[in-house]
Short mmCIF file of C-alpha atoms and ligand atoms in Angstrom, two decimals:
data_model
loop_
_atom_site.label_atom_id
_atom_site.label_comp_id
_atom_site.label_asym_id
_atom_site.label_seq_id
_atom_site.Cartn_x
_atom_site.Cartn_y
_atom_site.Cartn_z
CA MET A 1 15.62 10.77 -9.97
CA GLU A 2 12.23 10.48 -11.73
CA ALA A 3 9.28 8.46 -10.42
CA TYR A 4 9.04 4.91 -11.87
CA VAL A 5 7.34 1.57 -11.70
CA THR A 6 9.35 -1.46 -12.90
CA ALA A 7 8.66 -5.18 -13.15
CA GLU A 8 11.33 -7.93 -13.28
CA HIS A 9 10.67 -11.60 -13.84
CA SER A 10 12.83 -14.39 -12.53
CA ALA A 11 13.08 -17.80 -14.18
CA GLU A 12 11.33 -19.28 -11.15
CA GLY A 13 8.12 -17.32 -11.70
CA ILE A 14 8.78 -14.51 -9.19
CA ALA A 15 7.81 -11.03 -10.47
CA THR A 16 9.28 -8.11 -8.53
CA ILE A 17 7.37 -4.87 -8.92
CA THR A 18 9.15 -1.74 -7.69
CA PHE A 19 7.66 1.72 -7.39
CA PHE A 20 9.55 4.91 -6.57
CA HIS A 21 8.94 8.59 -6.11
CA PRO A 22 11.65 11.04 -5.07
CA ALA A 23 9.41 12.59 -2.38
CA GLN A 24 9.53 9.62 0.04
CA ASN A 25 7.60 7.36 -2.40
CA SER A 26 4.50 9.55 -2.15
CA MET A 27 1.96 8.71 -4.69
CA PRO A 28 0.63 11.07 -7.43
CA SER A 29 -2.18 9.89 -9.64
CA ALA A 30 0.04 8.85 -12.56
CA LEU A 31 2.18 6.62 -10.35
CA LEU A 32 -0.89 4.96 -8.77
CA GLN A 33 -2.32 4.24 -12.24
CA ARG A 34 0.98 2.80 -13.44
CA LEU A 35 1.36 0.66 -10.34
CA ALA A 36 -2.19 -0.75 -10.54
CA ALA A 37 -1.80 -1.50 -14.27
CA THR A 38 1.56 -3.21 -13.65
CA ILE A 39 0.22 -5.39 -10.82
CA SER A 40 -2.69 -6.42 -13.05
CA GLU A 41 -0.54 -7.12 -16.13
CA VAL A 42 2.08 -9.06 -14.18
CA GLY A 43 -0.65 -11.11 -12.46
CA GLU A 44 -2.15 -12.05 -15.82
CA ASP A 45 1.25 -13.24 -17.13
CA GLU A 46 1.25 -17.01 -17.09
CA ARG A 47 4.90 -17.02 -15.92
CA THR A 48 4.01 -15.30 -12.65
CA LYS A 49 3.57 -17.45 -9.59
CA VAL A 50 4.45 -14.89 -6.90
CA ILE A 51 4.59 -11.09 -6.96
CA VAL A 52 6.96 -9.14 -4.68
CA LEU A 53 5.73 -5.52 -4.12
CA LYS A 54 8.50 -3.17 -3.03
CA SER A 55 9.54 0.45 -3.22
CA GLY A 56 12.86 2.12 -3.94
CA GLY A 57 14.96 3.91 -1.33
CA GLU A 58 15.48 2.98 2.28
CA ARG A 59 13.84 5.45 4.64
CA THR A 60 10.20 5.28 3.56
CA PHE A 61 8.15 2.47 2.02
CA CYS A 62 5.43 4.88 0.97
CA ALA A 63 4.34 8.36 2.21
CA GLY A 64 0.77 7.94 0.95
CA ALA A 65 -1.03 10.46 -1.17
CA SER A 66 1.17 13.08 -2.85
CA PHE A 67 0.65 16.43 -1.12
CA GLU A 68 1.44 18.27 -4.35
CA GLU A 69 -1.39 16.51 -6.05
CA LEU A 70 -3.80 16.87 -3.10
CA ALA A 71 -3.14 20.64 -3.11
CA SER A 72 -4.02 20.84 -6.79
CA ILE A 73 -7.44 19.15 -6.50
CA GLU A 74 -10.23 21.68 -7.12
CA THR A 75 -13.40 19.60 -7.66
CA GLU A 76 -15.06 16.57 -6.20
CA GLU A 77 -14.58 14.82 -9.57
CA GLN A 78 -10.85 15.39 -9.42
CA GLY A 79 -10.82 14.24 -5.79
CA LEU A 80 -12.66 11.01 -6.75
CA ALA A 81 -10.33 10.41 -9.64
CA PHE A 82 -7.23 10.89 -7.49
CA PHE A 83 -8.27 8.67 -4.56
CA SER A 84 -9.58 6.04 -6.98
CA GLY A 85 -5.90 5.44 -7.73
CA PHE A 86 -5.50 3.82 -4.31
CA ALA A 87 -8.66 1.80 -4.90
CA LYS A 88 -7.23 0.55 -8.16
CA VAL A 89 -3.97 -0.58 -6.61
CA ILE A 90 -5.67 -2.35 -3.69
CA ASN A 91 -8.17 -4.04 -6.08
CA ALA A 92 -5.31 -5.04 -8.40
CA CYS A 93 -3.56 -6.85 -5.51
CA ARG A 94 -6.86 -8.35 -4.35
CA GLN A 95 -7.90 -9.55 -7.82
CA SER A 96 -4.45 -10.80 -8.90
CA SER A 97 -4.36 -14.60 -9.16
CA ALA A 98 -0.76 -14.48 -7.88
CA ILE A 99 0.18 -14.31 -4.16
CA VAL A 100 1.52 -10.82 -3.43
CA LEU A 101 4.36 -10.44 -0.93
CA GLY A 102 4.97 -7.01 0.57
CA ARG A 103 8.51 -5.75 1.32
CA VAL A 104 8.22 -2.81 3.71
CA GLN A 105 11.71 -1.54 4.37
CA GLY A 106 10.80 1.80 6.00
CA LYS A 107 7.96 3.95 7.28
CA ALA A 108 4.45 3.64 5.79
CA VAL A 109 2.02 6.52 6.14
CA GLY A 110 -1.61 6.99 5.08
CA GLY A 111 -2.17 5.32 1.72
CA GLY A 112 1.24 3.59 2.21
CA VAL A 113 -0.25 1.53 5.06
CA GLY A 114 -3.07 0.63 2.67
CA LEU A 115 -0.57 -0.64 0.06
CA ALA A 116 1.14 -2.85 2.70
CA ALA A 117 -2.26 -4.16 3.87
CA ALA A 118 -3.30 -5.05 0.30
CA THR A 119 -0.55 -7.66 0.07
CA ASP A 120 -1.16 -11.26 1.02
CA TYR A 121 1.85 -11.57 3.28
CA CYS A 122 3.93 -8.67 4.39
CA LEU A 123 7.55 -8.68 5.59
CA ALA A 124 9.06 -5.58 7.15
CA THR A 125 12.08 -4.15 8.94
CA GLN A 126 12.08 -2.79 12.50
CA HIS A 127 12.16 0.68 10.91
CA ALA A 128 8.77 0.18 9.19
CA ALA A 129 6.62 2.14 11.63
CA VAL A 130 3.11 2.97 10.52
CA ARG A 131 0.87 6.01 10.88
CA LEU A 132 -2.60 6.89 9.59
CA SER A 133 -2.14 10.65 9.42
CA GLU A 134 -5.30 11.40 7.36
CA LEU A 135 -7.20 13.17 10.16
CA LEU A 136 -4.27 15.60 10.55
CA ILE A 137 -4.99 16.76 7.00
CA GLY A 138 -8.73 16.98 7.23
CA ILE A 139 -9.62 13.68 5.60
CA GLY A 140 -9.84 10.03 6.77
CA PRO A 141 -8.38 6.69 5.72
CA PHE A 142 -11.53 5.88 3.84
CA VAL A 143 -10.23 4.11 0.68
CA VAL A 144 -7.47 2.22 2.42
CA GLY A 145 -9.61 1.45 5.49
CA PRO A 146 -11.18 -1.85 4.36
CA ALA A 147 -7.78 -3.34 3.51
CA ILE A 148 -6.20 -2.22 6.83
CA GLU A 149 -9.21 -3.27 8.88
CA ARG A 150 -9.18 -6.70 7.20
CA LYS A 151 -5.64 -7.21 8.49
CA ILE A 152 -5.62 -5.64 11.96
CA GLY A 153 -9.28 -5.49 12.96
CA VAL A 154 -11.57 -2.62 13.69
CA ALA A 155 -10.17 -1.86 17.19
CA ALA A 156 -6.56 -1.40 16.01
CA PHE A 157 -7.72 0.44 12.90
CA SER A 158 -9.78 2.87 14.99
CA GLN A 159 -6.82 3.34 17.37
CA MET A 160 -4.47 4.23 14.50
CA THR A 161 -6.98 6.41 12.78
CA LEU A 162 -7.92 8.46 15.82
CA ASN A 163 -4.26 8.76 17.05
CA ALA A 164 -3.38 10.32 13.72
CA ALA A 165 -0.15 11.91 14.88
CA THR A 166 1.22 8.68 16.36
CA PHE A 167 3.69 6.36 14.66
CA TYR A 168 3.09 2.77 15.71
CA SER A 169 6.16 0.53 15.71
CA ALA A 170 6.74 -2.31 13.30
CA ASP A 171 6.47 -4.74 16.24
CA TRP A 172 3.03 -3.29 17.06
CA ALA A 173 2.02 -3.77 13.40
CA LYS A 174 3.23 -7.36 13.58
CA GLU A 175 1.33 -8.00 16.81
CA LYS A 176 -1.85 -6.65 15.16
CA GLY A 177 -1.36 -8.72 11.97
CA LEU A 178 -0.32 -6.14 9.34
CA TYR A 179 3.18 -7.58 9.15
CA ALA A 180 3.84 -11.29 9.28
CA GLU A 181 7.54 -10.93 10.03
CA VAL A 182 9.83 -8.08 11.21
CA TYR A 183 13.62 -8.11 10.61
CA GLU A 184 16.48 -6.05 12.04
CA SER A 185 17.86 -4.89 8.70
CA ILE A 186 17.00 -4.60 5.05
CA GLU A 187 19.56 -7.32 4.30
CA ALA A 188 17.88 -9.77 6.63
CA LEU A 189 14.48 -8.81 5.21
CA ASP A 190 15.62 -9.43 1.64
CA ALA A 191 17.19 -12.78 2.49
CA ALA A 192 13.95 -13.99 4.17
CA LEU A 193 11.85 -12.64 1.31
CA ALA A 194 13.94 -14.38 -1.33
CA THR A 195 13.64 -17.69 0.54
CA LEU A 196 9.88 -17.36 1.03
CA ALA A 197 9.29 -16.26 -2.58
CA ARG A 198 11.28 -19.22 -3.98
CA GLN A 199 9.54 -21.64 -1.68
CA LEU A 200 6.09 -20.39 -2.72
CA ALA A 201 7.01 -20.46 -6.40
CA SER A 202 7.90 -24.14 -6.02
CA TYR A 203 4.42 -25.09 -4.78
CA ASN A 204 1.49 -26.27 -6.97
CA PRO A 205 0.41 -23.08 -8.82
CA GLU A 206 -3.21 -24.24 -8.90
CA ALA A 207 -3.21 -24.65 -5.12
CA LEU A 208 -1.75 -21.14 -4.74
CA ARG A 209 -4.44 -19.68 -7.07
CA GLN A 210 -7.24 -21.35 -5.11
CA LEU A 211 -5.75 -20.18 -1.81
CA LYS A 212 -5.61 -16.63 -3.14
CA LYS A 213 -9.36 -16.76 -3.82
CA VAL A 214 -10.03 -18.19 -0.34
CA PHE A 215 -7.90 -15.48 1.34
CA TRP A 216 -10.02 -12.67 -0.25
CA GLU A 217 -13.46 -14.30 0.06
CA GLY A 218 -15.99 -11.73 1.17
CA THR A 219 -14.22 -8.73 -0.42
CA GLU A 220 -16.05 -8.92 -3.80
CA HIS A 221 -17.99 -5.75 -2.92
CA TRP A 222 -14.70 -3.76 -2.74
CA SER A 223 -15.01 -3.30 -6.53
CA THR A 224 -17.64 -0.67 -5.71
CA LEU A 225 -16.98 0.06 -1.99
CA LEU A 226 -13.49 1.48 -2.52
CA TYR A 227 -14.74 3.96 -5.10
CA GLU A 228 -17.49 5.14 -2.77
CA ARG A 229 -14.78 5.60 -0.20
CA ALA A 230 -12.66 7.48 -2.71
CA ALA A 231 -15.50 9.91 -3.20
CA MET A 232 -15.54 10.58 0.57
CA SER A 233 -11.89 11.52 0.71
CA GLY A 234 -12.33 13.32 -2.64
CA HIS A 235 -15.00 15.56 -1.05
CA LEU A 236 -13.18 16.20 2.25
CA VAL A 237 -9.87 17.12 0.55
CA LEU A 238 -11.51 20.30 -0.75
CA SER A 239 -11.84 21.60 2.82
CA GLU A 240 -9.94 24.59 4.20
CA GLN A 241 -8.48 22.31 6.88
CA THR A 242 -6.80 20.17 4.22
CA ARG A 243 -5.38 23.13 2.36
CA ALA A 244 -4.03 24.71 5.55
CA ALA A 245 -2.53 21.39 6.80
CA ILE A 246 -0.74 20.67 3.51
CA ALA A 247 0.55 24.26 3.22
CA LYS A 248 1.88 23.98 6.81
CA PHE A 249 3.62 20.62 6.13
CA LYS A 250 5.29 22.02 3.02
CA ALA A 251 6.34 25.32 4.69
C1 LIG B 1 -5.04 7.44 0.77
C2 LIG B 1 -5.58 8.45 1.65
C3 LIG B 1 -4.77 9.46 2.26
C4 LIG B 1 -3.36 9.66 2.29
O1 LIG B 1 -2.53 8.92 1.90
S1 LIG B 1 -2.98 11.19 2.99
C5 LIG B 1 -1.19 11.27 2.98
C6 LIG B 1 -0.67 10.75 4.23
N1 LIG B 1 0.78 10.93 4.24
C7 LIG B 1 1.40 11.70 5.10
O2 LIG B 1 0.85 12.30 5.97
C8 LIG B 1 2.93 11.66 4.94
C9 LIG B 1 3.56 12.92 5.55
N2 LIG B 1 5.01 12.68 5.55
C10 LIG B 1 5.63 12.12 6.64
O3 LIG B 1 5.03 11.71 7.60
C11 LIG B 1 7.13 12.08 6.53
O4 LIG B 1 7.54 12.94 5.49
C12 LIG B 1 7.65 10.65 6.24
C13 LIG B 1 7.03 10.02 5.00
C14 LIG B 1 7.47 9.77 7.47
C15 LIG B 1 9.20 10.75 5.98
O5 LIG B 1 9.76 11.42 7.09
P1 LIG B 1 11.32 11.92 7.00
O6 LIG B 1 11.60 12.65 8.29
O7 LIG B 1 12.13 10.77 6.67
O8 LIG B 1 11.34 12.92 5.77
P2 LIG B 1 10.73 14.36 5.68
O9 LIG B 1 9.53 14.51 6.48
O10 LIG B 1 11.83 15.32 5.92
O11 LIG B 1 10.33 14.40 4.13
C16 LIG B 1 11.26 14.42 3.09
C17 LIG B 1 10.63 15.14 1.87
O12 LIG B 1 9.54 14.32 1.43
C18 LIG B 1 8.39 15.21 1.31
N3 LIG B 1 7.17 14.41 1.56
C19 LIG B 1 6.88 13.59 2.59
N4 LIG B 1 5.63 13.07 2.46
C20 LIG B 1 5.11 13.65 1.33
C21 LIG B 1 3.86 13.47 0.64
N5 LIG B 1 2.88 12.73 1.15
N6 LIG B 1 3.65 14.15 -0.46
C22 LIG B 1 4.64 14.96 -1.02
N7 LIG B 1 5.83 15.14 -0.40
C23 LIG B 1 6.07 14.48 0.74
C24 LIG B 1 8.59 16.22 2.38
O13 LIG B 1 7.85 17.32 2.13
C25 LIG B 1 10.11 16.50 2.23
O14 LIG B 1 10.26 17.29 1.07
P3 LIG B 1 11.46 18.36 1.01
O15 LIG B 1 11.22 19.07 -0.32
O16 LIG B 1 12.71 17.56 1.08
O17 LIG B 1 11.28 19.28 2.21
C26 LIG B 1 -7.03 8.66 1.89
C27 LIG B 1 -7.93 7.47 1.96
O18 LIG B 1 -7.53 6.35 2.34
O19 LIG B 1 -9.14 7.66 1.73
#
């Protein structure tokens, strides 16, 4: 199946945005651009009160940066352009006037943890373990770092980053504040998500919009910071360590 981003609107004002890539929902540039644009467009639509951000498939919410695309980067400009895709998605969630609910059904790795952290309220299953594997491939979680640190604090962010090979459980992620709720199954997750989304959509939309601004106060500088961070990963990705690590993963 081909990669896609779709958006569906319910009569109650709930917009469900789904992204998918056949390689464990890993993210090439084109998919990141489409996802960022869709989040922005849907948020600007007057019908939208709540956005649900989800991915297709069951095993993996998002495997982060596409290794195929990372392997094809040859210049710092290309590196900056690629990692800016994550900056755009995070900033689109941050700047959307709608509350964004995350639905994390399976593992989240690297940039995938950043996408979960960019949501306002994130629900997950017990299978939704998280790992920041960037150091394993010669880079760091620079672009996604501010969003993750905002949710779990600098201590847990440092722990995850430096233990790059370790998957942390969904319960750990809940304890640290990345997930608000963890469910035993996808069915239970979807039932809780539907109830929460409907409840939120019934509240005063102006109150929700004001709350959204309050939640993200102090992050205005991310409009530049995340691109500076993208340049850092964009530089490091040209290293021999990165090339060797990706070749080894794909072997
Ligand atoms: C944003 C910033 C940095 C990043 O995001 S760096 C990228 C970090 N991501 C990873 O390190 C993911 C590595 N993948 C995994 O850990 C696992 O594959 C998984 C996602 C946990 C899934 O594990 P599972 O055992 O279920 O599946 P497989 O490992 O057998 O994989 C199946 C299939 O998918 C391919 N694949 C997995 N991840 C990627 C990927 N990122 N890109 C491309 N392809 C991927 C894998 O190769 C397998 O393919 P086959 O052809 O089927 O062998 C930087 C910043 O913040 O600055």
